[in-house]
Amino acid sequence: MESAEFFNVQPVAQALQTLLGHWQPAPDVELLDPREARARVLARDVHAPEEMPAFPRSTVDGYALRAAESFGASPALPALLRVAGELRMGEAADEALTPGNALLIHTGGMLPPGADAVIMLERTQTLGDDVELLAPVAPGENVLQPGEDVARGALLLGAGQTLRAQEIGGLLAAGVTHVSVRVRPRVAILSSGDELLPPEATPAPGQIRDINAHTLAALVSEAGGTPLHCGIARDDFDDYFDRAQRGHAAADLLLLTAGSSVSARDLTRAVIERLGAPGVLQHGLAVRPGKPTLLAVCEGKAVIGLPGNPVSALLVARQVLLPLLRHWSGAPPPPVAGVRAVLGSNLASASGREDTVPVRLLERDGQLLAEPVFGKSGLIFTLVGADGLLQVPLDSGGLRAGTVVEVQLF
């Protein structure tokens, strides 16, 4: 097919749909112990191999008893039971509870056969070897019944669920010792430019340290991927293509930074087209920063050409790369961590473009304010000084100070 026209800009959502129409990843699945699967995405549903709890458990410290023997009890006329012993944690009762008796039990302890309720310690009073009940309890009170939390065979977690600490704990409590998860996507990252040096080098006049490869690698890791560093390509087609080709072969997705704006040294588009069909699908997004972004698919693998400016590269990667990594894993979009705040300054925006603006959050006179952090797209500390981002909607023409806005927190 013919490549998309140069800078025929599209909104991000539309451009992503174009790419996804040509990219159908089929990631492998691996079997892991849940304790090794934090932040991994389930590839298959997980069902409970057993019921939870497996036995009737007390939810309080108190006395296990027959509820009927507490009926009518009050502080003025307490019911009296003999304390037949104590149920120690992790142990089952040797024999059934007989009428007229109670057993001291602790939170989480197993009820003995014959008991159907637990009265809290606070509603009792000891009297030698006996216990006075100062209130009645109903059958099942303060007791978790077998299967009350989870029934055998019940769906515990669905495919696409990202495993957090609570999911891992739940799986282990249910006796699940292995889960099927998507393999981590491998993302190759290649920076380009004669002016770039590794971060540990001392730049000469006209040179700068390459930070894009490392900020993008951190973003990939945070999103559950495995970054693969491909080094720095010179502004030479053969060197650029050789490194890009090796990254493309080794990874599931390829990120290229710099070289996607109009210039005499624009090699990125030519390199992508050489990597394979269908090639460049979209060159230009209706966003700022990040307008000259390239989206492509080459021989079944997604390729993204990002601007070289650090702020532009990182912000547009959040909008483009993160959805692609979620698509890879089958995970749904996460809930957005955000707050509502009052815009502190006017924000102008060109029609037909969605602006992403870093903001700092301040509290003033009991009101949360979002103050834009202005800076050029090459200044990474513009983001360091920000608490979050706000989106200026497409075709809005901008936002006025005093407007209530949604701020997406970093």
mmCIF file of C-alpha atoms in Angstrom:
data_model
loop_
_atom_site.group_PDB
_atom_site.id
_atom_site.type_symbol
_atom_site.label_atom_id
_atom_site.label_comp_id
_atom_site.label_asym_id
_atom_site.label_seq_id
_atom_site.Cartn_x
_atom_site.Cartn_y
_atom_site.Cartn_z
ATOM 1 C CA MET A 1 0.000 0.000 0.000
ATOM 2 C CA GLU A 2 1.085 3.596 -0.381
ATOM 3 C CA SER A 3 2.407 5.342 2.681
ATOM 4 C CA ALA A 4 0.331 8.036 4.353
ATOM 5 C CA GLU A 5 0.901 11.573 3.177
ATOM 6 C CA PHE A 6 3.486 13.593 5.075
ATOM 7 C CA PHE A 7 1.952 15.494 7.995
ATOM 8 C CA ASN A 8 -1.630 14.611 7.164
ATOM 9 C CA VAL A 9 -2.324 14.897 10.874
ATOM 10 C CA GLN A 10 -4.893 12.764 12.672
ATOM 11 C CA PRO A 11 -6.132 12.692 16.282
ATOM 12 C CA VAL A 12 -4.275 10.140 18.389
ATOM 13 C CA ALA A 13 -7.256 7.801 18.761
ATOM 14 C CA GLN A 14 -7.839 7.694 15.003
ATOM 15 C CA ALA A 15 -4.148 7.153 14.264
ATOM 16 C CA LEU A 16 -3.998 4.290 16.767
ATOM 17 C CA GLN A 17 -7.016 2.643 15.159
ATOM 18 C CA THR A 18 -5.259 2.858 11.805
ATOM 19 C CA LEU A 19 -2.198 1.149 13.248
ATOM 20 C CA LEU A 20 -4.196 -1.516 15.094
ATOM 21 C CA GLY A 21 -5.910 -2.391 11.837
ATOM 22 C CA HIS A 22 -2.522 -3.637 10.595
ATOM 23 C CA TRP A 23 -1.073 -4.993 13.861
ATOM 24 C CA GLN A 24 -2.429 -8.173 15.413
ATOM 25 C CA PRO A 25 0.152 -9.327 17.954
ATOM 26 C CA ALA A 26 -0.095 -12.873 19.289
ATOM 27 C CA PRO A 27 2.065 -12.835 22.428
ATOM 28 C CA ASP A 28 3.239 -16.078 23.965
ATOM 29 C CA VAL A 29 1.995 -17.293 27.328
ATOM 30 C CA GLU A 30 4.125 -18.451 30.237
ATOM 31 C CA LEU A 31 3.265 -20.225 33.481
ATOM 32 C CA LEU A 32 4.419 -18.472 36.657
ATOM 33 C CA ASP A 33 4.100 -18.781 40.401
ATOM 34 C CA PRO A 34 1.862 -15.856 41.489
ATOM 35 C CA ARG A 35 4.686 -14.673 43.742
ATOM 36 C CA GLU A 36 6.760 -14.049 40.604
ATOM 37 C CA ALA A 37 3.926 -12.476 38.616
ATOM 38 C CA ARG A 38 3.528 -8.984 40.099
ATOM 39 C CA ALA A 39 2.297 -6.496 37.463
ATOM 40 C CA ARG A 40 1.891 -9.286 34.907
ATOM 41 C CA VAL A 41 -1.313 -9.689 32.888
ATOM 42 C CA LEU A 42 -3.340 -12.892 33.061
ATOM 43 C CA ALA A 43 -3.691 -14.706 29.757
ATOM 44 C CA ARG A 44 -6.436 -17.055 30.986
ATOM 45 C CA ASP A 45 -9.231 -17.025 33.546
ATOM 46 C CA VAL A 46 -8.391 -18.397 36.989
ATOM 47 C CA HIS A 47 -10.983 -20.503 38.852
ATOM 48 C CA ALA A 48 -10.946 -21.474 42.514
ATOM 49 C CA PRO A 49 -9.609 -25.009 43.052
ATOM 50 C CA GLU A 50 -11.235 -25.127 46.489
ATOM 51 C CA GLU A 51 -13.747 -23.228 48.569
ATOM 52 C CA MET A 52 -12.729 -20.400 50.883
ATOM 53 C CA PRO A 53 -12.738 -20.641 53.768
ATOM 54 C CA ALA A 54 -12.413 -24.404 53.838
ATOM 55 C CA PHE A 55 -13.904 -24.618 57.351
ATOM 56 C CA PRO A 56 -16.153 -22.472 59.569
ATOM 57 C CA ARG A 57 -14.006 -19.686 61.061
ATOM 58 C CA SER A 58 -14.527 -17.221 63.847
ATOM 59 C CA THR A 59 -14.329 -13.546 62.915
ATOM 60 C CA VAL A 60 -13.792 -12.412 66.535
ATOM 61 C CA ASP A 61 -12.129 -13.395 69.779
ATOM 62 C CA GLY A 62 -14.768 -14.993 71.974
ATOM 63 C CA TYR A 63 -16.510 -18.238 72.800
ATOM 64 C CA ALA A 64 -17.811 -20.832 70.361
ATOM 65 C CA LEU A 65 -21.211 -22.071 71.462
ATOM 66 C CA ARG A 66 -24.662 -23.223 70.466
ATOM 67 C CA ALA A 67 -26.594 -20.039 69.662
ATOM 68 C CA ALA A 68 -29.825 -21.406 71.148
ATOM 69 C CA GLU A 69 -28.180 -21.544 74.578
ATOM 70 C CA SER A 70 -27.682 -17.762 74.523
ATOM 71 C CA PHE A 71 -31.280 -16.817 73.748
ATOM 72 C CA GLY A 72 -32.737 -14.456 76.341
ATOM 73 C CA ALA A 73 -29.356 -13.634 77.894
ATOM 74 C CA SER A 74 -28.868 -10.110 79.263
ATOM 75 C CA PRO A 75 -26.683 -8.324 81.822
ATOM 76 C CA ALA A 76 -29.504 -8.639 84.337
ATOM 77 C CA LEU A 77 -30.101 -12.319 83.585
ATOM 78 C CA PRO A 78 -26.991 -13.827 81.995
ATOM 79 C CA ALA A 79 -26.844 -17.332 80.585
ATOM 80 C CA LEU A 80 -24.191 -19.584 82.117
ATOM 81 C CA LEU A 81 -22.005 -22.077 80.214
ATOM 82 C CA ARG A 82 -19.013 -24.148 81.277
ATOM 83 C CA VAL A 83 -15.721 -23.339 79.535
ATOM 84 C CA ALA A 84 -14.630 -26.734 78.211
ATOM 85 C CA GLY A 85 -11.260 -25.528 76.938
ATOM 86 C CA GLU A 86 -9.525 -23.421 74.326
ATOM 87 C CA LEU A 87 -9.324 -23.849 70.545
ATOM 88 C CA ARG A 88 -5.752 -23.025 69.591
ATOM 89 C CA MET A 89 -4.983 -21.420 66.245
ATOM 90 C CA GLY A 90 -4.174 -23.913 63.508
ATOM 91 C CA GLU A 91 -5.799 -26.792 65.372
ATOM 92 C CA ALA A 92 -9.141 -28.555 64.993
ATOM 93 C CA ALA A 93 -11.288 -29.566 67.961
ATOM 94 C CA ASP A 94 -10.745 -33.119 69.179
ATOM 95 C CA GLU A 95 -14.469 -33.673 69.650
ATOM 96 C CA ALA A 96 -17.832 -32.026 69.152
ATOM 97 C CA LEU A 97 -19.080 -29.310 71.474
ATOM 98 C CA THR A 98 -21.649 -30.732 73.852
ATOM 99 C CA PRO A 99 -24.697 -28.871 75.240
ATOM 100 C CA GLY A 100 -24.022 -26.551 78.153
ATOM 101 C CA ASN A 101 -20.423 -25.938 77.122
ATOM 102 C CA ALA A 102 -18.442 -23.235 75.304
ATOM 103 C CA LEU A 103 -14.899 -23.133 73.946
ATOM 104 C CA LEU A 104 -12.571 -20.132 73.973
ATOM 105 C CA ILE A 105 -11.773 -19.279 70.332
ATOM 106 C CA HIS A 106 -9.612 -16.691 68.585
ATOM 107 C CA THR A 107 -10.138 -14.689 65.397
ATOM 108 C CA GLY A 108 -9.627 -17.016 62.439
ATOM 109 C CA GLY A 109 -9.959 -20.154 64.548
ATOM 110 C CA MET A 110 -11.934 -23.206 63.411
ATOM 111 C CA LEU A 111 -15.318 -23.783 65.025
ATOM 112 C CA PRO A 112 -15.790 -27.224 66.561
ATOM 113 C CA PRO A 113 -18.595 -29.516 65.397
ATOM 114 C CA GLY A 114 -21.753 -28.692 67.315
ATOM 115 C CA ALA A 115 -21.026 -24.943 67.572
ATOM 116 C CA ASP A 116 -22.922 -22.568 65.279
ATOM 117 C CA ALA A 117 -22.002 -19.100 66.608
ATOM 118 C CA VAL A 118 -19.370 -17.107 68.480
ATOM 119 C CA ILE A 119 -20.066 -14.544 71.167
ATOM 120 C CA MET A 120 -17.559 -11.701 71.491
ATOM 121 C CA LEU A 121 -15.419 -11.559 74.635
ATOM 122 C CA GLU A 122 -16.798 -8.085 75.327
ATOM 123 C CA ARG A 123 -20.256 -9.578 75.813
ATOM 124 C CA THR A 124 -19.145 -12.145 78.363
ATOM 125 C CA GLN A 125 -17.875 -12.336 81.897
ATOM 126 C CA THR A 126 -15.789 -15.158 83.336
ATOM 127 C CA LEU A 127 -16.861 -16.782 86.575
ATOM 128 C CA GLY A 128 -14.318 -19.388 87.612
ATOM 129 C CA ASP A 129 -14.520 -22.230 85.094
ATOM 130 C CA ASP A 130 -17.745 -20.800 83.677
ATOM 131 C CA VAL A 131 -18.615 -17.922 81.396
ATOM 132 C CA GLU A 132 -21.630 -15.643 81.703
ATOM 133 C CA LEU A 133 -23.274 -14.567 78.448
ATOM 134 C CA LEU A 134 -24.496 -10.966 78.712
ATOM 135 C CA ALA A 135 -26.267 -10.910 75.322
ATOM 136 C CA PRO A 136 -27.788 -13.380 72.867
ATOM 137 C CA VAL A 137 -26.198 -14.347 69.541
ATOM 138 C CA ALA A 138 -27.931 -15.609 66.418
ATOM 139 C CA PRO A 139 -26.958 -18.793 64.571
ATOM 140 C CA GLY A 140 -24.010 -17.986 62.279
ATOM 141 C CA GLU A 141 -23.149 -14.767 64.106
ATOM 142 C CA ASN A 142 -19.431 -13.895 63.969
ATOM 143 C CA VAL A 143 -18.766 -16.943 61.782
ATOM 144 C CA LEU A 144 -17.477 -17.267 58.216
ATOM 145 C CA GLN A 145 -19.096 -20.327 56.663
ATOM 146 C CA PRO A 146 -17.221 -22.666 54.273
ATOM 147 C CA GLY A 147 -17.301 -21.213 50.759
ATOM 148 C CA GLU A 148 -18.704 -17.875 51.961
ATOM 149 C CA ASP A 149 -15.758 -15.952 50.482
ATOM 150 C CA VAL A 150 -15.209 -18.083 47.360
ATOM 151 C CA ALA A 151 -17.046 -21.185 46.142
ATOM 152 C CA ARG A 152 -15.163 -24.053 44.532
ATOM 153 C CA GLY A 153 -14.929 -23.462 40.766
ATOM 154 C CA ALA A 154 -15.849 -19.771 41.042
ATOM 155 C CA LEU A 155 -14.093 -17.288 38.764
ATOM 156 C CA LEU A 156 -11.352 -15.680 40.811
ATOM 157 C CA LEU A 157 -9.744 -13.442 38.189
ATOM 158 C CA GLY A 158 -10.416 -12.931 34.504
ATOM 159 C CA ALA A 159 -8.007 -12.854 31.598
ATOM 160 C CA GLY A 160 -6.623 -9.339 31.142
ATOM 161 C CA GLN A 161 -6.374 -8.684 34.883
ATOM 162 C CA THR A 162 -3.108 -7.090 35.975
ATOM 163 C CA LEU A 163 -1.817 -8.770 39.114
ATOM 164 C CA ARG A 164 -1.352 -6.452 42.081
ATOM 165 C CA ALA A 165 -0.452 -7.338 45.662
ATOM 166 C CA GLN A 166 -4.085 -8.063 46.574
ATOM 167 C CA GLU A 167 -4.645 -10.379 43.609
ATOM 168 C CA ILE A 168 -1.457 -12.287 44.392
ATOM 169 C CA GLY A 169 -2.541 -12.709 48.003
ATOM 170 C CA GLY A 170 -5.988 -13.888 46.951
ATOM 171 C CA LEU A 171 -4.580 -16.443 44.520
ATOM 172 C CA LEU A 172 -2.238 -17.903 47.110
ATOM 173 C CA ALA A 173 -4.983 -18.010 49.735
ATOM 174 C CA ALA A 174 -7.107 -19.999 47.279
ATOM 175 C CA GLY A 175 -4.306 -22.489 46.695
ATOM 176 C CA VAL A 176 -3.479 -21.288 43.177
ATOM 177 C CA THR A 177 0.235 -21.894 42.683
ATOM 178 C CA HIS A 178 0.560 -21.252 38.931
ATOM 179 C CA VAL A 179 -1.059 -18.747 36.580
ATOM 180 C CA SER A 180 -0.841 -18.213 32.824
ATOM 181 C CA VAL A 181 0.399 -14.720 31.962
ATOM 182 C CA ARG A 182 1.341 -12.888 28.788
ATOM 183 C CA VAL A 183 5.055 -12.659 28.154
ATOM 184 C CA ARG A 184 6.447 -9.172 28.574
ATOM 185 C CA PRO A 185 6.633 -7.277 25.266
ATOM 186 C CA ARG A 186 10.198 -6.528 24.185
ATOM 187 C CA VAL A 187 10.559 -2.915 23.073
ATOM 188 C CA ALA A 188 13.703 -1.970 21.146
ATOM 189 C CA ILE A 189 14.726 1.683 21.585
ATOM 190 C CA LEU A 190 17.051 3.449 19.147
ATOM 191 C CA SER A 191 18.123 7.083 19.364
ATOM 192 C CA SER A 192 19.649 8.857 16.377
ATOM 193 C CA GLY A 193 21.723 11.979 15.850
ATOM 194 C CA ASP A 194 25.367 12.941 15.366
ATOM 195 C CA GLU A 195 25.087 15.273 18.346
ATOM 196 C CA LEU A 196 24.120 12.544 20.843
ATOM 197 C CA LEU A 197 26.411 10.993 23.444
ATOM 198 C CA PRO A 198 25.813 8.413 26.203
ATOM 199 C CA PRO A 199 24.780 10.007 29.533
ATOM 200 C CA GLU A 200 28.136 9.191 31.164
ATOM 201 C CA ALA A 201 30.102 11.102 28.490
ATOM 202 C CA THR A 202 31.174 14.751 28.742
ATOM 203 C CA PRO A 203 29.632 16.690 25.835
ATOM 204 C CA ALA A 204 31.796 18.932 23.681
ATOM 205 C CA PRO A 205 30.279 22.158 22.305
ATOM 206 C CA GLY A 206 27.334 21.236 20.094
ATOM 207 C CA GLN A 207 26.844 17.815 21.684
ATOM 208 C CA ILE A 208 24.176 16.649 24.152
ATOM 209 C CA ARG A 209 23.556 13.573 26.257
ATOM 210 C CA ASP A 210 20.995 11.081 24.978
ATOM 211 C CA ILE A 211 18.262 10.840 27.606
ATOM 212 C CA ASN A 212 15.365 9.734 25.398
ATOM 213 C CA ALA A 213 16.502 6.118 25.292
ATOM 214 C CA HIS A 214 16.535 6.002 29.078
ATOM 215 C CA THR A 215 13.328 7.893 29.857
ATOM 216 C CA LEU A 216 11.518 5.725 27.309
ATOM 217 C CA ALA A 217 13.093 2.578 28.761
ATOM 218 C CA ALA A 218 11.814 3.581 32.193
ATOM 219 C CA LEU A 219 8.328 4.162 30.748
ATOM 220 C CA VAL A 220 8.412 0.741 29.057
ATOM 221 C CA SER A 221 9.450 -0.943 32.309
ATOM 222 C CA GLU A 222 6.727 0.848 34.276
ATOM 223 C CA ALA A 223 4.188 -0.397 31.723
ATOM 224 C CA GLY A 224 5.311 -4.008 32.077
ATOM 225 C CA GLY A 225 7.560 -4.265 29.030
ATOM 226 C CA THR A 226 11.205 -5.198 28.608
ATOM 227 C CA PRO A 227 13.301 -2.401 27.044
ATOM 228 C CA LEU A 228 16.125 -3.337 24.682
ATOM 229 C CA HIS A 229 18.746 -0.626 24.141
ATOM 230 C CA CYS A 230 20.006 -0.371 20.564
ATOM 231 C CA GLY A 231 22.522 2.420 21.154
ATOM 232 C CA ILE A 232 22.807 5.656 19.172
ATOM 233 C CA ALA A 233 22.634 5.727 15.379
ATOM 234 C CA ARG A 234 24.622 8.294 13.442
ATOM 235 C CA ASP A 235 22.958 10.510 10.819
ATOM 236 C CA ASP A 236 23.881 8.000 8.159
ATOM 237 C CA PHE A 237 21.323 5.768 6.459
ATOM 238 C CA ASP A 238 23.410 2.579 6.574
ATOM 239 C CA ASP A 239 24.259 2.886 10.281
ATOM 240 C CA TYR A 240 20.698 3.920 11.169
ATOM 241 C CA PHE A 241 19.112 1.114 9.150
ATOM 242 C CA ASP A 242 21.527 -1.534 10.433
ATOM 243 C CA ARG A 243 20.759 -0.715 14.075
ATOM 244 C CA ALA A 244 17.018 -0.381 13.412
ATOM 245 C CA GLN A 245 16.942 -3.695 11.563
ATOM 246 C CA ARG A 246 18.668 -5.495 14.441
ATOM 247 C CA GLY A 247 16.297 -3.915 16.965
ATOM 248 C CA HIS A 248 13.294 -4.793 14.808
ATOM 249 C CA ALA A 249 14.424 -8.428 14.604
ATOM 250 C CA ALA A 250 15.068 -8.727 18.357
ATOM 251 C CA ALA A 251 11.924 -7.035 19.658
ATOM 252 C CA ASP A 252 8.157 -7.061 19.405
ATOM 253 C CA LEU A 253 7.921 -3.290 18.982
ATOM 254 C CA LEU A 254 10.468 -0.710 17.814
ATOM 255 C CA LEU A 255 10.840 2.882 19.061
ATOM 256 C CA LEU A 256 12.923 5.378 17.079
ATOM 257 C CA THR A 257 13.618 8.862 18.419
ATOM 258 C CA ALA A 258 14.620 11.938 16.387
ATOM 259 C CA GLY A 259 14.639 12.275 12.642
ATOM 260 C CA SER A 260 10.853 12.448 12.246
ATOM 261 C CA SER A 261 10.614 16.215 11.598
ATOM 262 C CA VAL A 262 11.105 17.864 8.224
ATOM 263 C CA SER A 263 14.869 18.304 7.758
ATOM 264 C CA ALA A 264 17.701 17.450 5.404
ATOM 265 C CA ARG A 265 18.678 14.663 7.779
ATOM 266 C CA ASP A 266 15.262 13.035 8.001
ATOM 267 C CA LEU A 267 16.188 9.381 7.752
ATOM 268 C CA THR A 268 13.560 7.836 10.009
ATOM 269 C CA ARG A 269 10.832 7.540 7.411
ATOM 270 C CA ALA A 270 13.209 6.036 4.857
ATOM 271 C CA VAL A 271 14.533 3.562 7.422
ATOM 272 C CA ILE A 272 11.021 2.484 8.401
ATOM 273 C CA GLU A 273 9.972 1.978 4.789
ATOM 274 C CA ARG A 274 13.020 -0.245 4.264
ATOM 275 C CA LEU A 275 12.114 -2.386 7.310
ATOM 276 C CA GLY A 276 9.117 -3.879 5.508
ATOM 277 C CA ALA A 277 5.477 -3.605 4.525
ATOM 278 C CA PRO A 278 3.097 -1.946 4.956
ATOM 279 C CA GLY A 279 5.485 0.686 6.340
ATOM 280 C CA VAL A 280 4.470 4.167 7.460
ATOM 281 C CA LEU A 281 0.735 4.392 8.121
ATOM 282 C CA GLN A 282 0.551 7.825 9.707
ATOM 283 C CA HIS A 283 2.989 10.735 9.831
ATOM 284 C CA GLY A 284 1.648 13.521 11.985
ATOM 285 C CA LEU A 285 -0.595 13.642 15.053
ATOM 286 C CA ALA A 286 -2.999 16.432 15.951
ATOM 287 C CA VAL A 287 -1.213 17.057 19.246
ATOM 288 C CA ARG A 288 1.306 19.388 20.808
ATOM 289 C CA PRO A 289 3.961 18.413 21.626
ATOM 290 C CA GLY A 290 4.507 15.438 19.331
ATOM 291 C CA LYS A 291 3.058 16.505 15.979
ATOM 292 C CA PRO A 292 5.760 14.863 13.776
ATOM 293 C CA THR A 293 5.253 11.371 15.249
ATOM 294 C CA LEU A 294 5.344 8.412 12.847
ATOM 295 C CA LEU A 295 3.234 5.276 13.250
ATOM 296 C CA ALA A 296 4.068 2.211 11.192
ATOM 297 C CA VAL A 297 3.826 -1.548 10.966
ATOM 298 C CA CYS A 298 6.709 -3.450 9.375
ATOM 299 C CA GLU A 299 6.427 -7.189 8.821
ATOM 300 C CA GLY A 300 3.890 -7.613 11.615
ATOM 301 C CA LYS A 301 5.658 -5.433 14.193
ATOM 302 C CA ALA A 302 4.633 -1.955 15.328
ATOM 303 C CA VAL A 303 7.188 0.820 14.805
ATOM 304 C CA ILE A 304 6.925 4.310 16.312
ATOM 305 C CA GLY A 305 9.046 7.268 15.249
ATOM 306 C CA LEU A 306 9.115 9.830 18.068
ATOM 307 C CA PRO A 307 10.352 13.430 18.056
ATOM 308 C CA GLY A 308 13.851 13.961 19.394
ATOM 309 C CA ASN A 309 12.930 16.585 21.978
ATOM 310 C CA PRO A 310 12.809 14.852 25.378
ATOM 311 C CA VAL A 311 9.495 16.303 26.575
ATOM 312 C CA SER A 312 7.817 15.666 23.227
ATOM 313 C CA ALA A 313 9.128 12.107 23.063
ATOM 314 C CA LEU A 314 8.001 11.212 26.574
ATOM 315 C CA LEU A 315 4.566 12.829 26.396
ATOM 316 C CA VAL A 316 3.633 11.395 23.014
ATOM 317 C CA ALA A 317 4.950 7.983 24.103
ATOM 318 C CA ARG A 318 2.487 8.073 27.004
ATOM 319 C CA GLN A 319 -0.325 8.701 24.517
ATOM 320 C CA VAL A 320 0.759 6.214 21.843
ATOM 321 C CA LEU A 321 3.087 3.586 23.280
ATOM 322 C CA LEU A 322 1.175 2.802 26.475
ATOM 323 C CA PRO A 323 -2.089 1.927 24.644
ATOM 324 C CA LEU A 324 -0.114 -0.346 22.300
ATOM 325 C CA LEU A 325 1.472 -2.178 25.233
ATOM 326 C CA ARG A 326 -1.968 -2.646 26.810
ATOM 327 C CA HIS A 327 -3.257 -3.960 23.482
ATOM 328 C CA TRP A 328 -0.371 -6.419 23.414
ATOM 329 C CA SER A 329 -1.170 -7.788 26.873
ATOM 330 C CA GLY A 330 -4.952 -7.711 26.551
ATOM 331 C CA ALA A 331 -5.269 -5.463 29.604
ATOM 332 C CA PRO A 332 -8.129 -2.938 29.695
ATOM 333 C CA PRO A 333 -7.350 0.783 30.008
ATOM 334 C CA PRO A 334 -6.476 1.512 33.644
ATOM 335 C CA PRO A 335 -8.536 3.955 35.686
ATOM 336 C CA VAL A 336 -6.998 7.397 35.350
ATOM 337 C CA ALA A 337 -5.514 8.744 38.560
ATOM 338 C CA GLY A 338 -6.586 12.359 38.444
ATOM 339 C CA VAL A 339 -7.946 15.328 40.340
ATOM 340 C CA ARG A 340 -10.142 18.282 39.490
ATOM 341 C CA ALA A 341 -8.505 21.670 39.836
ATOM 342 C CA VAL A 342 -9.041 25.283 38.823
ATOM 343 C CA LEU A 343 -6.837 26.461 35.967
ATOM 344 C CA GLY A 344 -4.574 29.256 37.167
ATOM 345 C CA SER A 345 -3.645 30.807 33.797
ATOM 346 C CA ASN A 346 -5.078 31.172 30.321
ATOM 347 C CA LEU A 347 -3.998 28.486 27.853
ATOM 348 C CA ALA A 348 -4.105 29.209 24.134
ATOM 349 C CA SER A 349 -4.416 26.359 21.639
ATOM 350 C CA ALA A 350 -4.586 26.185 17.859
ATOM 351 C CA SER A 351 -7.749 24.794 16.301
ATOM 352 C CA GLY A 352 -7.489 21.183 15.174
ATOM 353 C CA ARG A 353 -4.910 20.246 17.791
ATOM 354 C CA GLU A 354 -4.999 18.690 21.253
ATOM 355 C CA ASP A 355 -2.406 20.157 23.592
ATOM 356 C CA THR A 356 -0.854 18.289 26.521
ATOM 357 C CA VAL A 357 0.259 20.736 29.194
ATOM 358 C CA PRO A 358 2.327 19.905 32.303
ATOM 359 C CA VAL A 359 0.890 21.537 35.426
ATOM 360 C CA ARG A 360 1.914 22.066 39.021
ATOM 361 C CA LEU A 361 -0.792 21.662 41.677
ATOM 362 C CA LEU A 362 -1.043 24.320 44.388
ATOM 363 C CA GLU A 363 -3.507 24.905 47.206
ATOM 364 C CA ARG A 364 -4.597 28.502 47.610
ATOM 365 C CA ASP A 365 -7.439 29.796 49.772
ATOM 366 C CA GLY A 366 -8.762 26.264 50.181
ATOM 367 C CA GLN A 367 -8.853 25.719 46.427
ATOM 368 C CA LEU A 368 -6.712 23.375 44.326
ATOM 369 C CA LEU A 369 -5.086 25.265 41.457
ATOM 370 C CA ALA A 370 -3.452 23.868 38.324
ATOM 371 C CA GLU A 371 -0.653 26.183 37.227
ATOM 372 C CA PRO A 372 0.816 25.447 33.772
ATOM 373 C CA VAL A 373 4.545 24.735 33.723
ATOM 374 C CA PHE A 374 5.698 26.501 30.591
ATOM 375 C CA GLY A 375 8.869 25.445 28.833
ATOM 376 C CA LYS A 376 10.186 24.382 25.463
ATOM 377 C CA SER A 377 9.907 20.754 24.367
ATOM 378 C CA GLY A 378 13.630 20.134 24.814
ATOM 379 C CA LEU A 379 13.636 20.998 28.527
ATOM 380 C CA ILE A 380 13.126 17.789 30.521
ATOM 381 C CA PHE A 381 12.911 19.659 33.833
ATOM 382 C CA THR A 382 9.627 21.086 32.602
ATOM 383 C CA LEU A 383 8.225 17.660 33.482
ATOM 384 C CA VAL A 384 10.319 17.232 36.619
ATOM 385 C CA GLY A 385 8.632 20.306 38.072
ATOM 386 C CA ALA A 386 5.106 19.139 37.189
ATOM 387 C CA ASP A 387 2.601 17.087 39.190
ATOM 388 C CA GLY A 388 0.468 16.035 36.246
ATOM 389 C CA LEU A 389 -0.885 16.763 32.790
ATOM 390 C CA LEU A 390 -4.022 18.345 31.442
ATOM 391 C CA GLN A 391 -5.440 18.004 27.956
ATOM 392 C CA VAL A 392 -6.641 21.044 26.036
ATOM 393 C CA PRO A 393 -9.430 19.529 23.903
ATOM 394 C CA LEU A 394 -9.284 19.426 20.131
ATOM 395 C CA ASP A 395 -10.812 22.533 18.493
ATOM 396 C CA SER A 396 -11.436 24.207 21.866
ATOM 397 C CA GLY A 397 -9.258 27.198 21.015
ATOM 398 C CA GLY A 398 -7.773 27.015 24.512
ATOM 399 C CA LEU A 399 -8.925 27.281 28.121
ATOM 400 C CA ARG A 400 -9.533 30.342 30.268
ATOM 401 C CA ALA A 401 -8.164 30.843 33.757
ATOM 402 C CA GLY A 402 -10.781 29.776 36.296
ATOM 403 C CA THR A 403 -11.956 26.793 34.246
ATOM 404 C CA VAL A 404 -12.290 23.571 36.239
ATOM 405 C CA VAL A 405 -10.015 21.001 34.567
ATOM 406 C CA GLU A 406 -9.118 17.334 35.007
ATOM 407 C CA VAL A 407 -5.445 16.807 35.827
ATOM 408 C CA GLN A 408 -3.954 13.390 35.130
ATOM 409 C CA LEU A 409 -1.401 12.706 37.838
ATOM 410 C CA PHE A 410 2.026 11.300 37.017
#
